[in-house]
């Protein structure tokens, strides 16, 4: 229900407790919403450049099929990370830094046709944090780890 933007050093050693992250670097801590021009702590204006394109496959397909789709999309953009949400979906992170926005949006059209959720197209969309704990509705229950199943450190976007 809230968003907070801070420098990376602020989040170090706390990432595991934050189940969501915007997969791009914010250039400002505050921006203006396109819809009404009001100040916002999370809006597209703050994220003019994508670091990653994230595809969430939550269409109830078996995880192996979701991973197959993620690997197919790796023919277009470099695959950086694959994680399981702790629920029903696989999330695939692709390096998009330096790619033209129209090319990334074309990538998303293919991904959506393969079953990815269309919310990933939004540059300021919160996505599952790799390796973090997913909170459960029951406040007394233990969380579920958003497990990383693949990580390619050579493809990490820097910036």
Short mmCIF file of N, CA and C in Angstrom, two decimals:
data_model
loop_
_atom_site.label_atom_id
_atom_site.label_comp_id
_atom_site.label_asym_id
_atom_site.label_seq_id
_atom_site.Cartn_x
_atom_site.Cartn_y
_atom_site.Cartn_z
N UNK A 1 0.81 -1.21 0.00
CA UNK A 1 0.00 0.00 0.00
C UNK A 1 0.84 1.26 0.00
N UNK A 2 2.15 1.10 0.01
CA UNK A 2 3.01 2.27 0.01
C UNK A 2 4.26 1.96 -0.79
N UNK A 3 4.90 3.02 -1.23
CA UNK A 3 6.15 2.88 -1.97
C UNK A 3 7.19 3.76 -1.32
N UNK A 4 8.45 3.36 -1.46
CA UNK A 4 9.53 4.12 -0.86
C UNK A 4 10.75 3.95 -1.75
N UNK A 5 11.34 5.04 -2.14
CA UNK A 5 12.53 5.01 -2.99
C UNK A 5 13.71 5.55 -2.22
N UNK A 6 14.81 4.80 -2.23
CA UNK A 6 16.03 5.22 -1.54
C UNK A 6 17.23 4.66 -2.29
N UNK A 7 18.39 5.14 -1.97
CA UNK A 7 19.61 4.64 -2.58
C UNK A 7 19.84 3.18 -2.19
N UNK A 8 20.60 2.48 -3.01
CA UNK A 8 20.83 1.05 -2.81
C UNK A 8 21.36 0.72 -1.41
N UNK A 9 22.28 1.54 -0.91
CA UNK A 9 22.87 1.24 0.40
C UNK A 9 21.81 1.22 1.51
N UNK A 10 20.72 1.94 1.32
CA UNK A 10 19.63 1.92 2.30
C UNK A 10 18.98 0.54 2.40
N UNK A 11 18.92 -0.17 1.28
CA UNK A 11 18.23 -1.46 1.23
C UNK A 11 19.13 -2.65 1.51
N UNK A 12 20.46 -2.46 1.50
CA UNK A 12 21.37 -3.59 1.69
C UNK A 12 21.07 -4.34 2.98
N UNK A 13 21.07 -5.64 2.87
CA UNK A 13 20.82 -6.57 3.98
C UNK A 13 19.37 -6.54 4.46
N UNK A 14 18.48 -5.89 3.70
CA UNK A 14 17.05 -5.88 4.04
C UNK A 14 16.21 -6.42 2.89
N UNK A 15 16.85 -6.72 1.77
CA UNK A 15 16.12 -7.12 0.57
C UNK A 15 15.23 -8.33 0.81
N UNK A 16 15.68 -9.24 1.64
CA UNK A 16 14.94 -10.48 1.90
C UNK A 16 13.57 -10.23 2.52
N UNK A 17 13.39 -9.08 3.17
CA UNK A 17 12.13 -8.77 3.83
C UNK A 17 11.18 -7.97 2.96
N UNK A 18 11.62 -7.61 1.76
CA UNK A 18 10.81 -6.77 0.87
C UNK A 18 10.36 -7.61 -0.33
N UNK A 19 9.11 -8.08 -0.35
CA UNK A 19 8.68 -9.01 -1.40
C UNK A 19 8.53 -8.39 -2.78
N UNK A 20 8.50 -7.06 -2.88
CA UNK A 20 8.30 -6.41 -4.18
C UNK A 20 9.37 -5.36 -4.43
N UNK A 21 9.70 -5.19 -5.72
CA UNK A 21 10.69 -4.20 -6.13
C UNK A 21 10.33 -3.74 -7.54
N UNK A 22 10.64 -2.49 -7.86
CA UNK A 22 10.55 -2.02 -9.24
C UNK A 22 11.86 -2.43 -9.89
N UNK A 23 11.82 -3.18 -11.01
CA UNK A 23 13.05 -3.73 -11.59
C UNK A 23 13.87 -2.76 -12.44
N UNK A 24 13.81 -1.49 -12.12
CA UNK A 24 14.60 -0.48 -12.81
C UNK A 24 15.10 0.53 -11.79
N UNK A 25 16.10 1.29 -12.17
CA UNK A 25 16.69 2.28 -11.29
C UNK A 25 15.88 3.57 -11.36
N UNK A 26 15.46 4.07 -10.19
CA UNK A 26 14.74 5.34 -10.13
C UNK A 26 15.75 6.47 -10.29
N UNK A 27 15.40 7.47 -11.08
CA UNK A 27 16.28 8.63 -11.24
C UNK A 27 15.94 9.74 -10.25
N UNK A 28 14.75 9.67 -9.65
CA UNK A 28 14.33 10.63 -8.64
C UNK A 28 13.57 9.88 -7.55
N UNK A 29 13.41 10.49 -6.39
CA UNK A 29 12.66 9.87 -5.30
C UNK A 29 11.17 10.18 -5.37
N UNK A 30 10.81 11.11 -6.23
CA UNK A 30 9.42 11.53 -6.37
C UNK A 30 9.19 11.92 -7.83
N UNK A 31 8.00 11.68 -8.31
CA UNK A 31 7.66 12.06 -9.67
C UNK A 31 6.22 12.51 -9.74
N UNK A 32 5.76 12.76 -10.97
CA UNK A 32 4.37 13.16 -11.19
C UNK A 32 3.66 12.08 -12.00
N UNK A 33 2.47 11.74 -11.56
CA UNK A 33 1.67 10.74 -12.28
C UNK A 33 1.20 11.31 -13.61
N UNK A 34 1.18 10.46 -14.64
CA UNK A 34 0.68 10.89 -15.95
C UNK A 34 -0.80 11.23 -15.90
N UNK A 35 -1.55 10.48 -15.10
CA UNK A 35 -3.00 10.60 -15.10
C UNK A 35 -3.50 11.96 -14.61
N UNK A 36 -2.87 12.50 -13.57
CA UNK A 36 -3.40 13.74 -13.00
C UNK A 36 -2.32 14.76 -12.61
N UNK A 37 -1.05 14.42 -12.82
CA UNK A 37 0.04 15.35 -12.52
C UNK A 37 0.36 15.50 -11.05
N UNK A 38 -0.28 14.70 -10.20
CA UNK A 38 -0.02 14.78 -8.77
C UNK A 38 1.28 14.08 -8.41
N UNK A 39 1.92 14.51 -7.30
CA UNK A 39 3.17 13.87 -6.87
C UNK A 39 2.93 12.40 -6.53
N UNK A 40 3.95 11.58 -6.81
CA UNK A 40 3.85 10.15 -6.55
C UNK A 40 5.20 9.62 -6.12
N UNK A 41 5.18 8.62 -5.23
CA UNK A 41 6.41 7.95 -4.79
C UNK A 41 6.76 6.79 -5.71
N UNK A 42 5.88 6.47 -6.68
CA UNK A 42 6.17 5.41 -7.66
C UNK A 42 5.34 5.68 -8.91
N UNK A 43 6.01 6.20 -9.92
CA UNK A 43 5.34 6.48 -11.19
C UNK A 43 6.35 6.36 -12.33
N UNK A 44 5.86 6.27 -13.55
CA UNK A 44 6.74 6.05 -14.71
C UNK A 44 7.76 7.16 -14.89
N UNK A 45 7.42 8.39 -14.52
CA UNK A 45 8.34 9.51 -14.68
C UNK A 45 9.66 9.27 -13.93
N UNK A 46 9.59 8.55 -12.81
CA UNK A 46 10.78 8.28 -12.00
C UNK A 46 11.69 7.24 -12.64
N UNK A 47 11.15 6.44 -13.56
CA UNK A 47 11.88 5.32 -14.17
C UNK A 47 11.89 5.49 -15.69
N UNK A 48 12.61 6.49 -16.22
CA UNK A 48 12.57 6.73 -17.66
C UNK A 48 13.28 5.64 -18.48
N UNK A 49 14.15 4.86 -17.85
CA UNK A 49 14.89 3.81 -18.55
C UNK A 49 14.69 2.48 -17.83
N UNK A 50 14.46 1.44 -18.59
CA UNK A 50 14.31 0.11 -18.00
C UNK A 50 15.67 -0.52 -17.74
N UNK A 51 15.80 -1.16 -16.61
CA UNK A 51 16.96 -1.99 -16.34
C UNK A 51 16.64 -3.43 -16.74
N UNK A 52 15.43 -3.87 -16.38
CA UNK A 52 15.01 -5.24 -16.65
C UNK A 52 13.58 -5.26 -17.18
N UNK A 53 13.30 -6.24 -17.98
CA UNK A 53 11.94 -6.58 -18.39
C UNK A 53 11.61 -7.86 -17.63
N UNK A 54 10.52 -7.85 -16.87
CA UNK A 54 10.16 -9.01 -16.07
C UNK A 54 8.84 -9.58 -16.58
N UNK A 55 8.85 -10.87 -16.82
CA UNK A 55 7.65 -11.57 -17.28
C UNK A 55 7.17 -12.51 -16.18
N UNK A 56 5.93 -12.34 -15.80
CA UNK A 56 5.30 -13.20 -14.81
C UNK A 56 4.31 -14.09 -15.54
N UNK A 57 4.52 -15.38 -15.43
CA UNK A 57 3.61 -16.35 -16.05
C UNK A 57 2.72 -16.91 -14.94
N UNK A 58 1.50 -16.41 -14.86
CA UNK A 58 0.62 -16.86 -13.78
C UNK A 58 -0.70 -17.39 -14.34
N UNK A 59 -0.61 -18.13 -15.42
CA UNK A 59 -1.81 -18.62 -16.10
C UNK A 59 -2.16 -20.07 -15.73
N UNK A 60 -1.68 -20.53 -14.59
CA UNK A 60 -1.97 -21.87 -14.06
C UNK A 60 -1.30 -22.99 -14.85
N UNK A 61 -0.40 -22.68 -15.75
CA UNK A 61 0.35 -23.72 -16.46
C UNK A 61 1.35 -24.33 -15.49
N UNK A 62 1.75 -25.58 -15.70
CA UNK A 62 2.78 -26.18 -14.83
C UNK A 62 4.08 -25.37 -14.89
N UNK A 63 4.83 -25.33 -13.79
CA UNK A 63 6.07 -24.55 -13.77
C UNK A 63 7.03 -24.88 -14.91
N UNK A 64 7.14 -26.14 -15.30
CA UNK A 64 8.05 -26.51 -16.38
C UNK A 64 7.65 -25.84 -17.70
N UNK A 65 6.36 -25.73 -17.94
CA UNK A 65 5.89 -25.06 -19.15
C UNK A 65 6.18 -23.56 -19.08
N UNK A 66 6.00 -22.97 -17.90
CA UNK A 66 6.31 -21.55 -17.73
C UNK A 66 7.79 -21.29 -17.98
N UNK A 67 8.64 -22.17 -17.47
CA UNK A 67 10.09 -22.03 -17.68
C UNK A 67 10.42 -22.17 -19.16
N UNK A 68 9.75 -23.07 -19.84
CA UNK A 68 9.97 -23.22 -21.29
C UNK A 68 9.69 -21.94 -22.04
N UNK A 69 8.63 -21.26 -21.66
CA UNK A 69 8.29 -19.97 -22.29
C UNK A 69 9.38 -18.94 -21.99
N UNK A 70 9.85 -18.94 -20.74
CA UNK A 70 10.90 -18.00 -20.35
C UNK A 70 12.17 -18.24 -21.18
N UNK A 71 12.51 -19.49 -21.39
CA UNK A 71 13.70 -19.82 -22.19
C UNK A 71 13.51 -19.42 -23.66
N UNK A 72 12.32 -19.58 -24.16
CA UNK A 72 12.03 -19.16 -25.54
C UNK A 72 12.26 -17.65 -25.68
N UNK A 73 11.78 -16.86 -24.71
CA UNK A 73 11.93 -15.41 -24.76
C UNK A 73 13.39 -14.98 -24.62
N UNK A 74 14.24 -15.85 -24.06
CA UNK A 74 15.67 -15.54 -23.91
C UNK A 74 16.36 -15.46 -25.27
N UNK A 75 15.68 -15.84 -26.32
CA UNK A 75 16.23 -15.66 -27.68
C UNK A 75 16.20 -14.19 -28.09
N UNK A 76 15.35 -13.40 -27.38
CA UNK A 76 15.17 -11.99 -27.73
C UNK A 76 15.98 -11.07 -26.82
N UNK A 77 15.83 -11.26 -25.51
CA UNK A 77 16.59 -10.49 -24.52
C UNK A 77 17.33 -11.46 -23.61
N UNK A 78 18.51 -11.08 -23.12
CA UNK A 78 19.28 -11.98 -22.25
C UNK A 78 18.55 -12.28 -20.94
N UNK A 79 18.44 -13.56 -20.63
CA UNK A 79 17.80 -14.00 -19.38
C UNK A 79 18.79 -13.84 -18.23
N UNK A 80 18.36 -13.15 -17.18
CA UNK A 80 19.21 -12.89 -16.03
C UNK A 80 18.83 -13.78 -14.85
N UNK A 81 17.53 -13.92 -14.61
CA UNK A 81 17.08 -14.57 -13.39
C UNK A 81 15.72 -15.23 -13.62
N UNK A 82 15.54 -16.40 -13.01
CA UNK A 82 14.24 -17.06 -12.98
C UNK A 82 13.94 -17.39 -11.53
N UNK A 83 12.77 -16.98 -11.07
CA UNK A 83 12.39 -17.28 -9.70
C UNK A 83 10.97 -17.81 -9.66
N UNK A 84 10.68 -18.54 -8.61
CA UNK A 84 9.32 -19.00 -8.37
C UNK A 84 8.74 -18.11 -7.29
N UNK A 85 7.53 -17.64 -7.50
CA UNK A 85 6.93 -16.65 -6.61
C UNK A 85 6.60 -17.19 -5.23
N UNK A 86 6.61 -18.50 -5.07
CA UNK A 86 6.15 -19.09 -3.83
C UNK A 86 4.66 -19.41 -3.90
N UNK A 87 4.05 -19.02 -4.99
CA UNK A 87 2.64 -19.31 -5.24
C UNK A 87 2.54 -20.20 -6.46
N UNK A 88 1.99 -19.67 -7.54
CA UNK A 88 1.77 -20.47 -8.74
C UNK A 88 2.61 -20.04 -9.94
N UNK A 89 3.35 -18.95 -9.81
CA UNK A 89 3.96 -18.41 -11.01
C UNK A 89 5.48 -18.38 -11.00
N UNK A 90 6.00 -18.42 -12.22
CA UNK A 90 7.43 -18.25 -12.48
C UNK A 90 7.62 -16.83 -13.00
N UNK A 91 8.67 -16.17 -12.51
CA UNK A 91 8.99 -14.82 -12.95
C UNK A 91 10.36 -14.87 -13.62
N UNK A 92 10.45 -14.34 -14.82
CA UNK A 92 11.71 -14.33 -15.56
C UNK A 92 12.15 -12.88 -15.75
N UNK A 93 13.40 -12.61 -15.37
CA UNK A 93 13.98 -11.27 -15.49
C UNK A 93 14.93 -11.27 -16.69
N UNK A 94 14.77 -10.30 -17.58
CA UNK A 94 15.61 -10.15 -18.76
C UNK A 94 16.29 -8.79 -18.72
N UNK A 95 17.55 -8.75 -19.16
CA UNK A 95 18.27 -7.47 -19.20
C UNK A 95 17.70 -6.63 -20.33
N UNK A 96 17.20 -5.44 -19.98
CA UNK A 96 16.63 -4.52 -20.96
C UNK A 96 17.40 -3.21 -21.00
N UNK A 97 18.40 -3.05 -20.14
CA UNK A 97 19.19 -1.81 -20.10
C UNK A 97 19.81 -1.58 -21.47
N UNK A 98 19.65 -0.36 -21.97
CA UNK A 98 20.22 0.00 -23.26
C UNK A 98 19.35 -0.35 -24.46
N UNK A 99 18.27 -1.08 -24.24
CA UNK A 99 17.37 -1.44 -25.34
C UNK A 99 16.38 -0.31 -25.59
N UNK A 100 16.01 -0.10 -26.84
CA UNK A 100 15.00 0.90 -27.18
C UNK A 100 13.66 0.49 -26.57
N UNK A 101 12.93 1.44 -26.03
CA UNK A 101 11.65 1.14 -25.38
C UNK A 101 10.68 0.44 -26.32
N UNK A 102 10.65 0.86 -27.59
CA UNK A 102 9.73 0.20 -28.53
C UNK A 102 10.10 -1.27 -28.75
N UNK A 103 11.40 -1.59 -28.67
CA UNK A 103 11.82 -2.98 -28.79
C UNK A 103 11.41 -3.80 -27.56
N UNK A 104 11.51 -3.18 -26.38
CA UNK A 104 11.10 -3.87 -25.15
C UNK A 104 9.59 -4.08 -25.16
N UNK A 105 8.84 -3.10 -25.63
CA UNK A 105 7.38 -3.27 -25.70
C UNK A 105 7.00 -4.34 -26.72
N UNK A 106 7.75 -4.45 -27.81
CA UNK A 106 7.51 -5.53 -28.78
C UNK A 106 7.82 -6.89 -28.13
N UNK A 107 8.88 -6.95 -27.33
CA UNK A 107 9.21 -8.16 -26.57
C UNK A 107 8.03 -8.55 -25.68
N UNK A 108 7.47 -7.56 -24.99
CA UNK A 108 6.33 -7.85 -24.11
C UNK A 108 5.12 -8.36 -24.89
N UNK A 109 4.90 -7.88 -26.09
CA UNK A 109 3.76 -8.37 -26.89
C UNK A 109 3.91 -9.87 -27.16
N UNK A 110 5.12 -10.31 -27.46
CA UNK A 110 5.37 -11.74 -27.66
C UNK A 110 5.17 -12.48 -26.34
N UNK A 111 5.72 -11.93 -25.26
CA UNK A 111 5.59 -12.56 -23.94
C UNK A 111 4.12 -12.69 -23.53
N UNK A 112 3.34 -11.66 -23.76
CA UNK A 112 1.91 -11.68 -23.42
C UNK A 112 1.19 -12.73 -24.25
N UNK A 113 1.55 -12.84 -25.52
CA UNK A 113 0.95 -13.87 -26.38
C UNK A 113 1.28 -15.27 -25.86
N UNK A 114 2.41 -15.40 -25.16
CA UNK A 114 2.82 -16.69 -24.58
C UNK A 114 2.26 -16.91 -23.17
N UNK A 115 1.50 -15.95 -22.66
CA UNK A 115 0.87 -16.13 -21.36
C UNK A 115 1.39 -15.27 -20.24
N UNK A 116 2.33 -14.35 -20.51
CA UNK A 116 2.84 -13.46 -19.47
C UNK A 116 1.78 -12.42 -19.10
N UNK A 117 1.81 -11.99 -17.87
CA UNK A 117 0.90 -10.95 -17.40
C UNK A 117 1.30 -9.62 -18.05
N UNK A 118 0.32 -8.87 -18.53
CA UNK A 118 0.62 -7.62 -19.23
C UNK A 118 1.08 -6.49 -18.32
N UNK A 119 0.96 -6.63 -17.00
CA UNK A 119 1.37 -5.54 -16.10
C UNK A 119 2.87 -5.26 -16.18
N UNK A 120 3.65 -6.23 -16.62
CA UNK A 120 5.09 -6.04 -16.72
C UNK A 120 5.49 -4.92 -17.67
N UNK A 121 4.61 -4.59 -18.60
CA UNK A 121 4.90 -3.50 -19.55
C UNK A 121 5.10 -2.16 -18.86
N UNK A 122 4.47 -1.98 -17.71
CA UNK A 122 4.54 -0.71 -16.99
C UNK A 122 5.91 -0.58 -16.32
N UNK A 123 6.64 0.49 -16.64
CA UNK A 123 8.01 0.65 -16.15
C UNK A 123 8.10 0.74 -14.63
N UNK A 124 7.05 1.17 -13.95
CA UNK A 124 7.12 1.32 -12.49
C UNK A 124 6.38 0.21 -11.77
N UNK A 125 6.09 -0.88 -12.46
CA UNK A 125 5.35 -2.00 -11.87
C UNK A 125 6.18 -2.70 -10.80
N UNK A 126 5.57 -2.95 -9.66
CA UNK A 126 6.23 -3.75 -8.63
C UNK A 126 6.22 -5.21 -9.04
N UNK A 127 7.37 -5.86 -8.92
CA UNK A 127 7.50 -7.27 -9.26
C UNK A 127 8.08 -7.99 -8.04
N UNK A 128 8.02 -9.31 -8.05
CA UNK A 128 8.55 -10.11 -6.93
C UNK A 128 10.06 -9.93 -6.83
N UNK A 129 10.54 -9.72 -5.62
CA UNK A 129 11.98 -9.57 -5.37
C UNK A 129 12.61 -10.96 -5.31
N UNK A 130 13.59 -11.24 -6.16
CA UNK A 130 14.25 -12.55 -6.12
C UNK A 130 14.84 -12.84 -4.75
N UNK A 131 14.52 -14.01 -4.21
CA UNK A 131 15.07 -14.44 -2.94
C UNK A 131 14.39 -13.90 -1.70
N UNK A 132 13.45 -12.98 -1.86
CA UNK A 132 12.77 -12.39 -0.70
C UNK A 132 11.70 -13.34 -0.16
N UNK A 133 11.20 -13.01 0.98
CA UNK A 133 10.12 -13.79 1.60
C UNK A 133 8.78 -13.21 1.22
N UNK A 134 7.90 -14.06 0.74
CA UNK A 134 6.54 -13.66 0.39
C UNK A 134 5.69 -13.76 1.65
N UNK A 135 4.99 -12.69 1.96
CA UNK A 135 4.13 -12.69 3.13
C UNK A 135 2.83 -13.42 2.82
N UNK A 136 2.34 -14.12 3.80
CA UNK A 136 1.08 -14.85 3.65
C UNK A 136 -0.05 -14.06 4.29
N UNK A 137 -1.30 -14.31 3.86
CA UNK A 137 -2.43 -13.58 4.45
C UNK A 137 -2.55 -13.76 5.95
N UNK A 138 -2.16 -14.92 6.45
CA UNK A 138 -2.22 -15.20 7.89
C UNK A 138 -0.99 -14.57 8.55
N UNK A 139 -1.17 -13.53 9.39
CA UNK A 139 -0.02 -12.85 9.98
C UNK A 139 0.81 -13.72 10.92
N UNK A 140 0.27 -14.88 11.33
CA UNK A 140 1.00 -15.76 12.24
C UNK A 140 1.69 -16.91 11.50
N UNK A 141 1.48 -16.98 10.18
CA UNK A 141 2.10 -18.05 9.39
C UNK A 141 3.48 -17.60 8.91
N UNK A 142 4.36 -18.57 8.73
CA UNK A 142 5.66 -18.26 8.14
C UNK A 142 5.48 -17.90 6.68
N UNK A 143 6.36 -17.06 6.15
CA UNK A 143 6.30 -16.69 4.75
C UNK A 143 6.84 -17.80 3.86
N UNK A 144 6.78 -17.54 2.56
CA UNK A 144 7.29 -18.48 1.56
C UNK A 144 8.41 -17.78 0.81
N UNK A 145 9.52 -18.46 0.63
CA UNK A 145 10.67 -17.89 -0.08
C UNK A 145 10.40 -17.81 -1.57
N UNK A 146 10.68 -16.68 -2.18
CA UNK A 146 10.59 -16.49 -3.63
C UNK A 146 11.92 -16.97 -4.20
N UNK A 147 12.02 -18.27 -4.36
CA UNK A 147 13.28 -18.94 -4.67
C UNK A 147 13.81 -18.62 -6.07
N UNK A 148 15.10 -18.34 -6.11
CA UNK A 148 15.80 -18.13 -7.36
C UNK A 148 16.26 -19.49 -7.87
N UNK A 149 15.87 -19.84 -9.09
CA UNK A 149 16.25 -21.12 -9.68
C UNK A 149 17.32 -20.97 -10.76
N UNK A 150 17.50 -19.73 -11.24
CA UNK A 150 18.53 -19.47 -12.25
C UNK A 150 18.98 -18.02 -12.07
N UNK A 151 20.30 -17.80 -12.15
CA UNK A 151 20.85 -16.45 -12.09
C UNK A 151 22.12 -16.40 -12.91
N UNK A 152 22.20 -15.46 -13.84
CA UNK A 152 23.38 -15.28 -14.67
C UNK A 152 23.99 -13.92 -14.33
N UNK A 153 24.99 -13.92 -13.48
CA UNK A 153 25.60 -12.67 -13.02
C UNK A 153 26.23 -11.87 -14.15
N UNK A 154 26.58 -12.53 -15.26
CA UNK A 154 27.21 -11.81 -16.39
C UNK A 154 26.21 -10.91 -17.11
N UNK A 155 24.91 -11.18 -16.95
CA UNK A 155 23.88 -10.41 -17.65
C UNK A 155 23.25 -9.32 -16.79
N UNK A 156 23.75 -9.11 -15.58
CA UNK A 156 23.17 -8.10 -14.69
C UNK A 156 23.40 -6.71 -15.29
N UNK A 157 22.34 -5.89 -15.27
CA UNK A 157 22.44 -4.52 -15.76
C UNK A 157 23.15 -3.67 -14.73
N UNK A 158 24.05 -2.83 -15.17
CA UNK A 158 24.77 -1.94 -14.26
C UNK A 158 24.31 -0.52 -14.54
N UNK A 159 24.10 0.23 -13.46
CA UNK A 159 23.70 1.61 -13.68
C UNK A 159 22.88 2.21 -12.62
#
